[in-house]
Amino acid sequence: KYCVLFQVDYIHCLVPDLKEITACSFYWGKMDRYEAERLLDNKPEGTFLLRDSAQEEHLFSVSFRKYGRSLHARIEHYQHRFSFDSHDPAVFAASTVTKLIEHYKDPACVMFFEPMLTAPLPRSEPFSLQQLARAVIVSHTSYD
């Protein structure tokens, strides 16, 4: 099994849709929660962004506006499935991060304690060539 690092200081397994994630306007890459909160400040309910998780054991986090404040949810990865709570079988899980995000864009699918991701916050800067190249390399590497 190979382990490809997207951010050099994190240890992760391969992400099956890293190329698609990198292409998403709402994916901001490496960012801490405080920067995410600054960007989301005064935005409407449902505004969200996807970022690399600062926690080594998680791949990504979603920062979003709900209940008049900025909240954060880690995306968990377990048995090739992505969810906001991998230990609860009742919580929605998807085969890719982008499918997980798509599911939570529909307000009818969102429970009161789950992220509501209806308004993507587009990033303002393009990714570096190195970041884009990593995403392409991962997309051409087998994911077993």
JSON list of C-alpha atoms in Angstrom, two decimals:
[
{"chain": "A", "resi": 1, "resn": "LYS", "atom": "CA", "xyz": [0.00, 0.00, 0.00]},
{"chain": "A", "resi": 2, "resn": "TYR", "atom": "CA", "xyz": [1.23, 3.46, -0.88]},
{"chain": "A", "resi": 3, "resn": "CYS", "atom": "CA", "xyz": [0.70, 6.60, 1.14]},
{"chain": "A", "resi": 4, "resn": "VAL", "atom": "CA", "xyz": [0.74, 9.83, -0.86]},
{"chain": "A", "resi": 5, "resn": "LEU", "atom": "CA", "xyz": [0.98, 13.04, 1.12]},
{"chain": "A", "resi": 6, "resn": "PHE", "atom": "CA", "xyz": [-1.03, 16.03, -0.04]},
{"chain": "A", "resi": 7, "resn": "GLN", "atom": "CA", "xyz": [0.26, 18.31, 2.69]},
{"chain": "A", "resi": 8, "resn": "VAL", "atom": "CA", "xyz": [3.81, 17.30, 3.55]},
{"chain": "A", "resi": 9, "resn": "ASP", "atom": "CA", "xyz": [3.32, 17.73, 7.29]},
{"chain": "A", "resi": 10, "resn": "TYR", "atom": "CA", "xyz": [0.22, 15.51, 7.47]},
{"chain": "A", "resi": 11, "resn": "ILE", "atom": "CA", "xyz": [0.10, 11.74, 7.16]},
{"chain": "A", "resi": 12, "resn": "HIS", "atom": "CA", "xyz": [-2.79, 10.50, 5.06]},
{"chain": "A", "resi": 13, "resn": "CYS", "atom": "CA", "xyz": [-3.80, 7.67, 2.85]},
{"chain": "A", "resi": 14, "resn": "LEU", "atom": "CA", "xyz": [-4.76, 8.20, -0.77]},
{"chain": "A", "resi": 15, "resn": "VAL", "atom": "CA", "xyz": [-7.88, 10.26, -1.33]},
{"chain": "A", "resi": 16, "resn": "PRO", "atom": "CA", "xyz": [-9.82, 8.80, -4.27]},
{"chain": "A", "resi": 17, "resn": "ASP", "atom": "CA", "xyz": [-11.16, 12.13, -5.53]},
{"chain": "A", "resi": 18, "resn": "LEU", "atom": "CA", "xyz": [-8.33, 14.51, -4.62]},
{"chain": "A", "resi": 19, "resn": "LYS", "atom": "CA", "xyz": [-8.24, 15.88, -8.18]},
{"chain": "A", "resi": 20, "resn": "GLU", "atom": "CA", "xyz": [-11.97, 16.66, -8.00]},
{"chain": "A", "resi": 21, "resn": "ILE", "atom": "CA", "xyz": [-11.60, 18.16, -4.52]},
{"chain": "A", "resi": 22, "resn": "THR", "atom": "CA", "xyz": [-8.77, 20.42, -5.69]},
{"chain": "A", "resi": 23, "resn": "ALA", "atom": "CA", "xyz": [-10.97, 21.57, -8.59]},
{"chain": "A", "resi": 24, "resn": "CYS", "atom": "CA", "xyz": [-13.81, 22.57, -6.23]},
{"chain": "A", "resi": 25, "resn": "SER", "atom": "CA", "xyz": [-14.01, 26.33, -5.77]},
{"chain": "A", "resi": 26, "resn": "PHE", "atom": "CA", "xyz": [-14.91, 25.87, -2.09]},
{"chain": "A", "resi": 27, "resn": "TYR", "atom": "CA", "xyz": [-11.76, 23.85, -1.28]},
{"chain": "A", "resi": 28, "resn": "TRP", "atom": "CA", "xyz": [-9.20, 26.17, 0.34]},
{"chain": "A", "resi": 29, "resn": "GLY", "atom": "CA", "xyz": [-6.41, 23.70, 1.18]},
{"chain": "A", "resi": 30, "resn": "LYS", "atom": "CA", "xyz": [-4.32, 24.26, 4.28]},
{"chain": "A", "resi": 31, "resn": "MET", "atom": "CA", "xyz": [-6.06, 26.64, 6.67]},
{"chain": "A", "resi": 32, "resn": "ASP", "atom": "CA", "xyz": [-6.74, 26.71, 10.39]},
{"chain": "A", "resi": 33, "resn": "ARG", "atom": "CA", "xyz": [-10.15, 27.18, 12.00]},
{"chain": "A", "resi": 34, "resn": "TYR", "atom": "CA", "xyz": [-9.47, 30.81, 12.90]},
{"chain": "A", "resi": 35, "resn": "GLU", "atom": "CA", "xyz": [-8.77, 31.82, 9.32]},
{"chain": "A", "resi": 36, "resn": "ALA", "atom": "CA", "xyz": [-11.90, 29.91, 8.24]},
{"chain": "A", "resi": 37, "resn": "GLU", "atom": "CA", "xyz": [-13.95, 31.77, 10.86]},
{"chain": "A", "resi": 38, "resn": "ARG", "atom": "CA", "xyz": [-12.57, 35.09, 9.63]},
{"chain": "A", "resi": 39, "resn": "LEU", "atom": "CA", "xyz": [-13.56, 34.26, 6.04]},
{"chain": "A", "resi": 40, "resn": "LEU", "atom": "CA", "xyz": [-17.04, 33.09, 7.07]},
{"chain": "A", "resi": 41, "resn": "ASP", "atom": "CA", "xyz": [-17.71, 36.01, 9.42]},
{"chain": "A", "resi": 42, "resn": "ASN", "atom": "CA", "xyz": [-21.05, 37.71, 8.63]},
{"chain": "A", "resi": 43, "resn": "LYS", "atom": "CA", "xyz": [-21.85, 35.26, 5.82]},
{"chain": "A", "resi": 44, "resn": "PRO", "atom": "CA", "xyz": [-25.37, 33.79, 5.55]},
{"chain": "A", "resi": 45, "resn": "GLU", "atom": "CA", "xyz": [-26.46, 30.44, 7.01]},
{"chain": "A", "resi": 46, "resn": "GLY", "atom": "CA", "xyz": [-25.24, 27.50, 4.95]},
{"chain": "A", "resi": 47, "resn": "THR", "atom": "CA", "xyz": [-22.09, 29.23, 3.67]},
{"chain": "A", "resi": 48, "resn": "PHE", "atom": "CA", "xyz": [-19.21, 26.77, 3.84]},
{"chain": "A", "resi": 49, "resn": "LEU", "atom": "CA", "xyz": [-15.67, 25.96, 2.83]},
{"chain": "A", "resi": 50, "resn": "LEU", "atom": "CA", "xyz": [-13.66, 22.74, 2.76]},
{"chain": "A", "resi": 51, "resn": "ARG", "atom": "CA", "xyz": [-10.12, 22.80, 4.14]},
{"chain": "A", "resi": 52, "resn": "ASP", "atom": "CA", "xyz": [-7.37, 20.42, 5.17]},
{"chain": "A", "resi": 53, "resn": "SER", "atom": "CA", "xyz": [-7.87, 19.32, 8.75]},
{"chain": "A", "resi": 54, "resn": "ALA", "atom": "CA", "xyz": [-5.36, 20.55, 11.29]},
{"chain": "A", "resi": 55, "resn": "GLN", "atom": "CA", "xyz": [-5.85, 17.25, 13.12]},
{"chain": "A", "resi": 56, "resn": "GLU", "atom": "CA", "xyz": [-3.38, 14.64, 11.93]},
{"chain": "A", "resi": 57, "resn": "GLU", "atom": "CA", "xyz": [-5.90, 11.80, 12.13]},
{"chain": "A", "resi": 58, "resn": "HIS", "atom": "CA", "xyz": [-8.40, 13.52, 9.81]},
{"chain": "A", "resi": 59, "resn": "LEU", "atom": "CA", "xyz": [-8.11, 14.43, 6.14]},
{"chain": "A", "resi": 60, "resn": "PHE", "atom": "CA", "xyz": [-10.44, 17.40, 5.85]},
{"chain": "A", "resi": 61, "resn": "SER", "atom": "CA", "xyz": [-12.70, 19.69, 7.85]},
{"chain": "A", "resi": 62, "resn": "VAL", "atom": "CA", "xyz": [-15.72, 21.68, 6.76]},
{"chain": "A", "resi": 63, "resn": "SER", "atom": "CA", "xyz": [-16.23, 25.14, 8.23]},
{"chain": "A", "resi": 64, "resn": "PHE", "atom": "CA", "xyz": [-19.77, 26.48, 7.87]},
{"chain": "A", "resi": 65, "resn": "ARG", "atom": "CA", "xyz": [-22.32, 29.01, 9.10]},
{"chain": "A", "resi": 66, "resn": "LYS", "atom": "CA", "xyz": [-25.21, 27.66, 11.15]},
{"chain": "A", "resi": 67, "resn": "TYR", "atom": "CA", "xyz": [-27.23, 29.10, 14.04]},
{"chain": "A", "resi": 68, "resn": "GLY", "atom": "CA", "xyz": [-25.66, 32.53, 13.42]},
{"chain": "A", "resi": 69, "resn": "ARG", "atom": "CA", "xyz": [-22.09, 31.41, 14.03]},
{"chain": "A", "resi": 70, "resn": "SER", "atom": "CA", "xyz": [-19.19, 29.58, 12.39]},
{"chain": "A", "resi": 71, "resn": "LEU", "atom": "CA", "xyz": [-18.92, 25.88, 13.19]},
{"chain": "A", "resi": 72, "resn": "HIS", "atom": "CA", "xyz": [-16.47, 23.17, 12.14]},
{"chain": "A", "resi": 73, "resn": "ALA", "atom": "CA", "xyz": [-16.87, 19.48, 11.40]},
{"chain": "A", "resi": 74, "resn": "ARG", "atom": "CA", "xyz": [-14.12, 16.98, 10.71]},
{"chain": "A", "resi": 75, "resn": "ILE", "atom": "CA", "xyz": [-14.58, 14.59, 7.83]},
{"chain": "A", "resi": 76, "resn": "GLU", "atom": "CA", "xyz": [-13.79, 11.09, 9.04]},
{"chain": "A", "resi": 77, "resn": "HIS", "atom": "CA", "xyz": [-12.44, 8.30, 6.85]},
{"chain": "A", "resi": 78, "resn": "TYR", "atom": "CA", "xyz": [-13.25, 4.71, 7.77]},
{"chain": "A", "resi": 79, "resn": "GLN", "atom": "CA", "xyz": [-13.26, 1.61, 5.55]},
{"chain": "A", "resi": 80, "resn": "HIS", "atom": "CA", "xyz": [-13.03, 3.70, 2.37]},
{"chain": "A", "resi": 81, "resn": "ARG", "atom": "CA", "xyz": [-16.08, 5.78, 3.37]},
{"chain": "A", "resi": 82, "resn": "PHE", "atom": "CA", "xyz": [-16.25, 9.45, 4.34]},
{"chain": "A", "resi": 83, "resn": "SER", "atom": "CA", "xyz": [-18.66, 10.84, 6.93]},
{"chain": "A", "resi": 84, "resn": "PHE", "atom": "CA", "xyz": [-19.01, 13.32, 9.77]},
{"chain": "A", "resi": 85, "resn": "ASP", "atom": "CA", "xyz": [-19.33, 10.46, 12.29]},
{"chain": "A", "resi": 86, "resn": "SER", "atom": "CA", "xyz": [-17.86, 7.13, 11.21]},
{"chain": "A", "resi": 87, "resn": "HIS", "atom": "CA", "xyz": [-18.92, 5.44, 14.48]},
{"chain": "A", "resi": 88, "resn": "ASP", "atom": "CA", "xyz": [-22.64, 6.01, 13.95]},
{"chain": "A", "resi": 89, "resn": "PRO", "atom": "CA", "xyz": [-24.05, 3.76, 11.21]},
{"chain": "A", "resi": 90, "resn": "ALA", "atom": "CA", "xyz": [-27.13, 6.02, 10.94]},
{"chain": "A", "resi": 91, "resn": "VAL", "atom": "CA", "xyz": [-25.00, 8.97, 9.77]},
{"chain": "A", "resi": 92, "resn": "PHE", "atom": "CA", "xyz": [-24.66, 9.34, 5.99]},
{"chain": "A", "resi": 93, "resn": "ALA", "atom": "CA", "xyz": [-21.36, 8.09, 4.53]},
{"chain": "A", "resi": 94, "resn": "ALA", "atom": "CA", "xyz": [-20.11, 8.46, 0.95]},
{"chain": "A", "resi": 95, "resn": "SER", "atom": "CA", "xyz": [-17.41, 6.84, -1.15]},
{"chain": "A", "resi": 96, "resn": "THR", "atom": "CA", "xyz": [-15.81, 10.23, -1.87]},
{"chain": "A", "resi": 97, "resn": "VAL", "atom": "CA", "xyz": [-15.49, 13.58, -0.12]},
{"chain": "A", "resi": 98, "resn": "THR", "atom": "CA", "xyz": [-17.23, 15.38, -2.98]},
{"chain": "A", "resi": 99, "resn": "LYS", "atom": "CA", "xyz": [-20.24, 13.03, -2.73]},
{"chain": "A", "resi": 100, "resn": "LEU", "atom": "CA", "xyz": [-20.38, 13.68, 1.02]},
{"chain": "A", "resi": 101, "resn": "ILE", "atom": "CA", "xyz": [-20.43, 17.44, 0.42]},
{"chain": "A", "resi": 102, "resn": "GLU", "atom": "CA", "xyz": [-23.10, 17.09, -2.29]},
{"chain": "A", "resi": 103, "resn": "HIS", "atom": "CA", "xyz": [-25.35, 15.18, 0.11]},
{"chain": "A", "resi": 104, "resn": "TYR", "atom": "CA", "xyz": [-25.20, 17.94, 2.73]},
{"chain": "A", "resi": 105, "resn": "LYS", "atom": "CA", "xyz": [-26.00, 20.65, 0.16]},
{"chain": "A", "resi": 106, "resn": "ASP", "atom": "CA", "xyz": [-29.63, 19.49, 0.30]},
{"chain": "A", "resi": 107, "resn": "PRO", "atom": "CA", "xyz": [-31.29, 21.06, 3.37]},
{"chain": "A", "resi": 108, "resn": "ALA", "atom": "CA", "xyz": [-33.86, 18.23, 3.40]},
{"chain": "A", "resi": 109, "resn": "CYS", "atom": "CA", "xyz": [-31.04, 15.75, 4.18]},
{"chain": "A", "resi": 110, "resn": "VAL", "atom": "CA", "xyz": [-29.58, 17.72, 7.08]},
{"chain": "A", "resi": 111, "resn": "MET", "atom": "CA", "xyz": [-30.42, 16.83, 10.68]},
{"chain": "A", "resi": 112, "resn": "PHE", "atom": "CA", "xyz": [-30.29, 19.69, 13.22]},
{"chain": "A", "resi": 113, "resn": "PHE", "atom": "CA", "xyz": [-26.81, 18.63, 14.45]},
{"chain": "A", "resi": 114, "resn": "GLU", "atom": "CA", "xyz": [-25.29, 18.11, 10.97]},
{"chain": "A", "resi": 115, "resn": "PRO", "atom": "CA", "xyz": [-23.54, 20.63, 8.71]},
{"chain": "A", "resi": 116, "resn": "MET", "atom": "CA", "xyz": [-25.76, 22.49, 6.24]},
{"chain": "A", "resi": 117, "resn": "LEU", "atom": "CA", "xyz": [-23.60, 23.22, 3.19]},
{"chain": "A", "resi": 118, "resn": "THR", "atom": "CA", "xyz": [-25.81, 25.21, 0.83]},
{"chain": "A", "resi": 119, "resn": "ALA", "atom": "CA", "xyz": [-23.62, 28.17, -0.21]},
{"chain": "A", "resi": 120, "resn": "PRO", "atom": "CA", "xyz": [-20.01, 27.43, -1.17]},
{"chain": "A", "resi": 121, "resn": "LEU", "atom": "CA", "xyz": [-17.46, 30.15, -0.37]},
{"chain": "A", "resi": 122, "resn": "PRO", "atom": "CA", "xyz": [-15.13, 30.23, -3.41]},
{"chain": "A", "resi": 123, "resn": "ARG", "atom": "CA", "xyz": [-11.40, 30.51, -2.74]},
{"chain": "A", "resi": 124, "resn": "SER", "atom": "CA", "xyz": [-9.72, 33.66, -3.94]},
{"chain": "A", "resi": 125, "resn": "GLU", "atom": "CA", "xyz": [-6.29, 32.29, -4.92]},
{"chain": "A", "resi": 126, "resn": "PRO", "atom": "CA", "xyz": [-5.31, 29.46, -7.29]},
{"chain": "A", "resi": 127, "resn": "PHE", "atom": "CA", "xyz": [-3.38, 26.46, -5.99]},
{"chain": "A", "resi": 128, "resn": "SER", "atom": "CA", "xyz": [0.33, 26.12, -6.67]},
{"chain": "A", "resi": 129, "resn": "LEU", "atom": "CA", "xyz": [1.54, 23.90, -9.50]},
{"chain": "A", "resi": 130, "resn": "GLN", "atom": "CA", "xyz": [2.94, 21.51, -6.89]},
{"chain": "A", "resi": 131, "resn": "GLN", "atom": "CA", "xyz": [-0.47, 21.12, -5.20]},
{"chain": "A", "resi": 132, "resn": "LEU", "atom": "CA", "xyz": [-2.19, 20.56, -8.54]},
{"chain": "A", "resi": 133, "resn": "ALA", "atom": "CA", "xyz": [0.45, 18.02, -9.62]},
{"chain": "A", "resi": 134, "resn": "ARG", "atom": "CA", "xyz": [-0.02, 16.04, -6.39]},
{"chain": "A", "resi": 135, "resn": "ALA", "atom": "CA", "xyz": [-3.76, 15.85, -7.03]},
{"chain": "A", "resi": 136, "resn": "VAL", "atom": "CA", "xyz": [-3.18, 14.50, -10.55]},
{"chain": "A", "resi": 137, "resn": "ILE", "atom": "CA", "xyz": [-0.60, 11.96, -9.33]},
{"chain": "A", "resi": 138, "resn": "VAL", "atom": "CA", "xyz": [-3.00, 10.69, -6.65]},
{"chain": "A", "resi": 139, "resn": "SER", "atom": "CA", "xyz": [-5.77, 10.36, -9.25]},
{"chain": "A", "resi": 140, "resn": "HIS", "atom": "CA", "xyz": [-3.54, 8.02, -11.28]},
{"chain": "A", "resi": 141, "resn": "THR", "atom": "CA", "xyz": [-2.46, 5.87, -8.32]},
{"chain": "A", "resi": 142, "resn": "SER", "atom": "CA", "xyz": [-4.48, 2.80, -7.39]},
{"chain": "A", "resi": 143, "resn": "TYR", "atom": "CA", "xyz": [-6.59, 3.03, -4.27]},
{"chain": "A", "resi": 144, "resn": "ASP", "atom": "CA", "xyz": [-6.81, -0.40, -2.64]}
]
